[in-house]
C-alpha cells in the first residue's frame, strides 16, 4: 500500500504564509489522486478544506488554497489566523483505496 | 438536515468483535460511498475502507483485510462496520463519512475501547 508523506509540524506567524505538502511513495501526486485536505481540531471530526487538489469547500476560508506543485499536493495558507492552529491531513486515492498522510500539526505563533 | 448518527461507545475484550452503525439522513443514502476512518488516541487518521450502499461492493485497506466487514441496510439507511479479532491497538474513535458533499458529513465518532 502506498505511503503518503506530510511534514510532521510547521509553525507560522499570525498573518504569515505557510505551505504544507503531501507526497506519495508511488511517485508524483497528480489530479488522478483526487487530493483532499482536511482540517481537524481537538475533539472534532475532520472537515474538508480542499478537494480535487484545488477546489474549496463552501466553508473554506479564502486564505486557504490548494495546488499541485513539484510532484506533490500543496496546501497554502496566506494570512494565518490563530483559529487556523490545527492538524491538517492530506488524503489520496489509489485505484479504489484511499490513504491518509500522517498529518501536519500547524502552530500559529 | 444532512447528518450521520453513529452508535454509542463500546468496550470489548481482546479477541472479540465490534459492530458500529452509522445512520444517514437528509440525502440519498444509496447515491454516495460511505467510508470508515479511525483515529487512535493522539494519532492520525486511518482509512479503513468504503462501501457502495447501492450495491454493497466494498474496498478495504490492505491492513484490515480479513478482519473488517462493511455492510449496509438500505431499508433503514444504515451502514455498518464490523471489526473482528480485536487487539488493544484497535482502541480508537471510529468515524463514518459520506462522500455526499466532498466528504461531508461525518458521523460524531464512536469510541471503541479494547481492554482485558
CSV table of C-alpha atoms in Angstrom, one decimal:
chain,number,residue,atom,x,y,z
A,1,UNK,CA,0.0,0.0,0.0
A,2,UNK,CA,1.2,3.5,-0.8
A,3,UNK,CA,2.6,5.8,1.8
A,4,UNK,CA,1.5,9.4,1.9
A,5,UNK,CA,4.0,11.8,3.5
A,6,UNK,CA,3.5,15.2,5.1
A,7,UNK,CA,5.6,17.4,7.3
A,8,UNK,CA,5.2,16.5,10.9
A,9,UNK,CA,4.8,20.0,12.2
A,10,UNK,CA,5.1,23.6,10.9
A,11,UNK,CA,4.9,27.0,12.6
A,12,UNK,CA,3.6,30.2,11.1
A,13,UNK,CA,3.4,33.7,12.5
A,14,UNK,CA,0.0,35.4,12.6
A,15,UNK,CA,-0.6,37.0,9.2
A,16,UNK,CA,2.1,34.9,7.7
A,17,UNK,CA,2.1,32.4,4.9
A,18,UNK,CA,2.9,28.7,5.1
A,19,UNK,CA,2.7,25.8,2.6
A,20,UNK,CA,2.0,22.2,3.7
A,21,UNK,CA,3.0,19.5,1.2
A,22,UNK,CA,1.8,15.9,0.5
A,23,UNK,CA,3.9,13.4,-1.3
A,24,UNK,CA,3.3,9.8,-2.5
A,25,UNK,CA,5.6,6.8,-2.3
A,26,UNK,CA,4.4,5.8,-5.7
A,27,UNK,CA,5.7,8.9,-7.5
A,28,UNK,CA,4.2,12.3,-8.4
A,29,UNK,CA,0.9,13.3,-6.9
A,30,UNK,CA,-1.5,14.0,-9.8
A,31,UNK,CA,-5.1,15.1,-10.3
A,32,UNK,CA,-5.8,11.4,-10.6
A,33,UNK,CA,-5.2,11.0,-6.9
A,34,UNK,CA,-8.1,13.5,-6.2
A,35,UNK,CA,-6.1,15.1,-3.4
A,36,UNK,CA,-8.1,16.2,-0.4
A,37,UNK,CA,-7.0,18.3,2.5
A,38,UNK,CA,-8.8,18.0,5.9
A,39,UNK,CA,-8.6,20.2,8.9
A,40,UNK,CA,-9.1,18.7,12.3
A,41,UNK,CA,-9.3,20.5,15.6
A,42,UNK,CA,-9.1,18.7,19.0
A,43,UNK,CA,-12.2,16.8,19.9
A,44,UNK,CA,-13.8,17.4,16.5
A,45,UNK,CA,-14.3,15.3,13.4
A,46,UNK,CA,-12.2,16.3,10.3
A,47,UNK,CA,-13.6,18.8,7.9
A,48,UNK,CA,-12.9,19.1,4.2
A,49,UNK,CA,-10.9,22.2,3.2
A,50,UNK,CA,-9.8,21.3,-0.3
A,51,UNK,CA,-10.9,18.6,-2.7
A,52,UNK,CA,-9.6,17.6,-6.1
A,53,UNK,CA,-6.3,19.3,-5.4
A,54,UNK,CA,-7.6,22.9,-5.6
A,55,UNK,CA,-11.3,23.2,-5.1
A,56,UNK,CA,-12.5,24.8,-1.9
A,57,UNK,CA,-15.5,23.6,0.1
A,58,UNK,CA,-18.3,26.1,0.7
A,59,UNK,CA,-16.9,26.8,4.2
A,60,UNK,CA,-13.2,27.0,3.3
A,61,UNK,CA,-11.8,30.5,4.1
A,62,UNK,CA,-10.4,32.3,1.2
A,63,UNK,CA,-6.9,32.3,2.8
A,64,UNK,CA,-6.6,28.6,2.1
A,65,UNK,CA,-5.7,27.4,-1.3
A,66,UNK,CA,-4.7,24.0,-2.8
A,67,UNK,CA,-2.4,23.1,-5.7
A,68,UNK,CA,-0.2,20.6,-7.3
A,69,UNK,CA,3.4,21.7,-7.0
A,70,UNK,CA,6.6,19.9,-7.9
A,71,UNK,CA,5.0,16.4,-7.9
A,72,UNK,CA,3.2,17.0,-4.6
A,73,UNK,CA,-0.1,18.3,-3.4
A,74,UNK,CA,0.2,21.5,-1.5
A,75,UNK,CA,-2.0,23.5,0.9
A,76,UNK,CA,-1.1,27.1,1.2
A,77,UNK,CA,-2.3,29.3,4.0
A,78,UNK,CA,-1.9,33.0,3.3
A,79,UNK,CA,-2.6,35.4,6.3
A,80,UNK,CA,-2.7,32.8,9.1
A,81,UNK,CA,-5.1,33.4,11.9
A,82,UNK,CA,-5.0,31.9,15.4
A,83,UNK,CA,-8.0,29.8,14.6
A,84,UNK,CA,-6.0,28.0,11.9
A,85,UNK,CA,-4.0,26.2,14.5
A,86,UNK,CA,-5.0,22.6,13.9
A,87,UNK,CA,-4.0,19.3,12.4
A,88,UNK,CA,-4.1,19.0,8.6
A,89,UNK,CA,-4.4,15.8,6.7
A,90,UNK,CA,-3.8,15.0,3.1
A,91,UNK,CA,-5.9,12.2,1.6
A,92,UNK,CA,-5.1,10.5,-1.7
A,93,UNK,CA,-6.9,8.0,-3.9
A,94,UNK,CA,-5.2,4.9,-5.4
A,95,UNK,CA,-7.4,2.8,-7.6
A,96,UNK,CA,-10.2,2.0,-5.2
A,97,UNK,CA,-8.4,2.7,-1.9
A,98,UNK,CA,-7.7,5.9,-0.1
A,99,UNK,CA,-4.7,6.7,2.1
A,100,UNK,CA,-4.2,9.5,4.6
A,101,UNK,CA,-1.0,11.2,5.2
A,102,UNK,CA,0.4,11.2,8.8
A,103,UNK,CA,-0.9,14.8,9.3
A,104,UNK,CA,0.8,18.1,9.9
A,105,UNK,CA,0.5,20.0,13.2
A,106,UNK,CA,0.2,23.6,12.3
A,107,UNK,CA,1.1,26.1,15.1
A,108,UNK,CA,0.2,29.8,14.7
A,109,UNK,CA,2.7,31.6,16.9
B,1,UNK,CA,-30.5,18.2,7.7
B,2,UNK,CA,-27.8,16.0,6.3
B,3,UNK,CA,-26.2,14.0,9.1
B,4,UNK,CA,-24.8,10.7,10.1
B,5,UNK,CA,-25.5,9.4,13.6
B,6,UNK,CA,-23.3,6.6,14.9
B,7,UNK,CA,-23.9,4.1,17.6
B,8,UNK,CA,-22.6,4.5,21.1
B,9,UNK,CA,-19.2,3.7,22.7
B,10,UNK,CA,-18.2,0.1,23.2
B,11,UNK,CA,-15.8,-1.7,25.5
B,12,UNK,CA,-14.6,-5.0,24.2
B,13,UNK,CA,-12.1,-7.7,25.3
B,14,UNK,CA,-9.2,-8.7,23.1
B,15,UNK,CA,-10.2,-11.3,20.6
B,16,UNK,CA,-13.8,-10.1,20.4
B,17,UNK,CA,-15.7,-8.3,17.6
B,18,UNK,CA,-17.4,-4.9,17.5
B,19,UNK,CA,-20.0,-3.7,15.1
B,20,UNK,CA,-20.6,0.1,14.7
B,21,UNK,CA,-23.6,1.5,13.0
B,22,UNK,CA,-24.0,4.8,11.0
B,23,UNK,CA,-27.5,6.0,10.2
B,24,UNK,CA,-27.8,8.5,7.4
B,25,UNK,CA,-30.4,11.2,6.9
B,26,UNK,CA,-31.0,14.2,4.7
B,27,UNK,CA,-29.5,12.8,1.4
B,28,UNK,CA,-29.9,9.8,-0.9
B,29,UNK,CA,-28.1,7.1,1.1
B,30,UNK,CA,-27.6,4.8,-1.9
B,31,UNK,CA,-26.1,7.5,-4.1
B,32,UNK,CA,-22.7,8.0,-2.3
B,33,UNK,CA,-19.9,5.9,-1.0
B,34,UNK,CA,-19.7,5.5,2.8
B,35,UNK,CA,-16.3,5.5,4.3
B,36,UNK,CA,-14.9,4.3,7.6
B,37,UNK,CA,-12.0,6.1,9.2
B,38,UNK,CA,-10.4,5.5,12.6
B,39,UNK,CA,-8.2,7.6,14.9
B,40,UNK,CA,-6.3,6.0,17.8
B,41,UNK,CA,-5.7,8.3,20.8
B,42,UNK,CA,-3.3,11.0,19.9
B,43,UNK,CA,-2.7,9.6,16.5
B,44,UNK,CA,-3.6,10.4,12.9
B,45,UNK,CA,-6.5,9.4,10.7
B,46,UNK,CA,-6.5,6.0,9.2
B,47,UNK,CA,-8.8,5.0,6.3
B,48,UNK,CA,-10.3,1.6,6.8
B,49,UNK,CA,-12.5,1.1,3.7
B,50,UNK,CA,-15.6,2.1,1.9
B,51,UNK,CA,-18.9,0.6,0.9
B,52,UNK,CA,-21.1,1.4,-2.1
B,53,UNK,CA,-24.5,1.5,-0.5
B,54,UNK,CA,-26.4,0.8,-3.7
B,55,UNK,CA,-24.6,-2.5,-4.5
B,56,UNK,CA,-22.9,-3.5,-1.3
B,57,UNK,CA,-19.5,-3.5,-3.0
B,58,UNK,CA,-16.6,-2.9,-0.7
B,59,UNK,CA,-13.0,-1.7,-0.8
B,60,UNK,CA,-10.8,-2.3,2.2
B,61,UNK,CA,-7.4,-1.0,3.2
B,62,UNK,CA,-4.9,-3.8,3.0
B,63,UNK,CA,-4.1,-3.6,6.7
B,64,UNK,CA,-7.7,-4.6,7.6
B,65,UNK,CA,-8.3,-7.3,5.0
B,66,UNK,CA,-9.7,-10.4,6.7
B,67,UNK,CA,-10.7,-8.5,9.9
B,68,UNK,CA,-13.1,-5.9,8.7
B,69,UNK,CA,-16.6,-6.3,7.1
B,70,UNK,CA,-18.6,-3.3,5.9
B,71,UNK,CA,-22.3,-3.8,5.2
B,72,UNK,CA,-25.4,-1.8,4.8
B,73,UNK,CA,-29.2,-2.0,5.2
B,74,UNK,CA,-30.7,0.3,2.6
B,75,UNK,CA,-34.2,0.0,4.1
B,76,UNK,CA,-33.1,1.9,7.2
B,77,UNK,CA,-30.3,3.9,5.6
B,78,UNK,CA,-27.7,2.5,7.8
B,79,UNK,CA,-24.1,1.4,7.2
B,80,UNK,CA,-22.2,-1.0,9.5
B,81,UNK,CA,-18.5,-1.6,10.2
B,82,UNK,CA,-17.6,-4.8,12.0
B,83,UNK,CA,-14.0,-5.4,13.1
B,84,UNK,CA,-13.1,-8.8,14.4
B,85,UNK,CA,-10.2,-10.3,16.5
B,86,UNK,CA,-9.8,-7.0,18.3
B,87,UNK,CA,-6.5,-6.1,19.9
B,88,UNK,CA,-5.5,-3.3,22.3
B,89,UNK,CA,-4.2,-1.2,19.4
B,90,UNK,CA,-7.7,-1.2,17.9
B,91,UNK,CA,-8.7,1.2,20.6
B,92,UNK,CA,-9.8,4.3,18.7
B,93,UNK,CA,-12.6,6.6,17.6
B,94,UNK,CA,-14.2,5.1,14.6
B,95,UNK,CA,-15.9,7.6,12.2
B,96,UNK,CA,-18.2,7.1,9.2
B,97,UNK,CA,-18.1,9.7,6.5
B,98,UNK,CA,-20.3,10.0,3.4
B,99,UNK,CA,-18.8,11.2,0.1
B,100,UNK,CA,-22.1,13.1,-0.4
B,101,UNK,CA,-20.7,16.6,-0.3
B,102,UNK,CA,-16.9,16.1,-0.8
B,103,UNK,CA,-16.6,14.0,2.4
B,104,UNK,CA,-19.3,15.7,4.3
B,105,UNK,CA,-21.0,14.8,6.6
B,106,UNK,CA,-19.0,12.8,9.1
B,107,UNK,CA,-20.5,10.9,12.0
B,108,UNK,CA,-19.9,12.0,15.5
B,109,UNK,CA,-17.5,9.2,16.1
B,110,UNK,CA,-17.7,6.0,18.2
B,111,UNK,CA,-15.1,5.2,20.8
B,112,UNK,CA,-14.2,1.6,20.8
B,113,UNK,CA,-12.0,0.6,23.8
B,114,UNK,CA,-10.3,-2.8,23.7
B,115,UNK,CA,-9.2,-3.9,27.2
B,116,UNK,CA,-8.9,-7.0,29.2
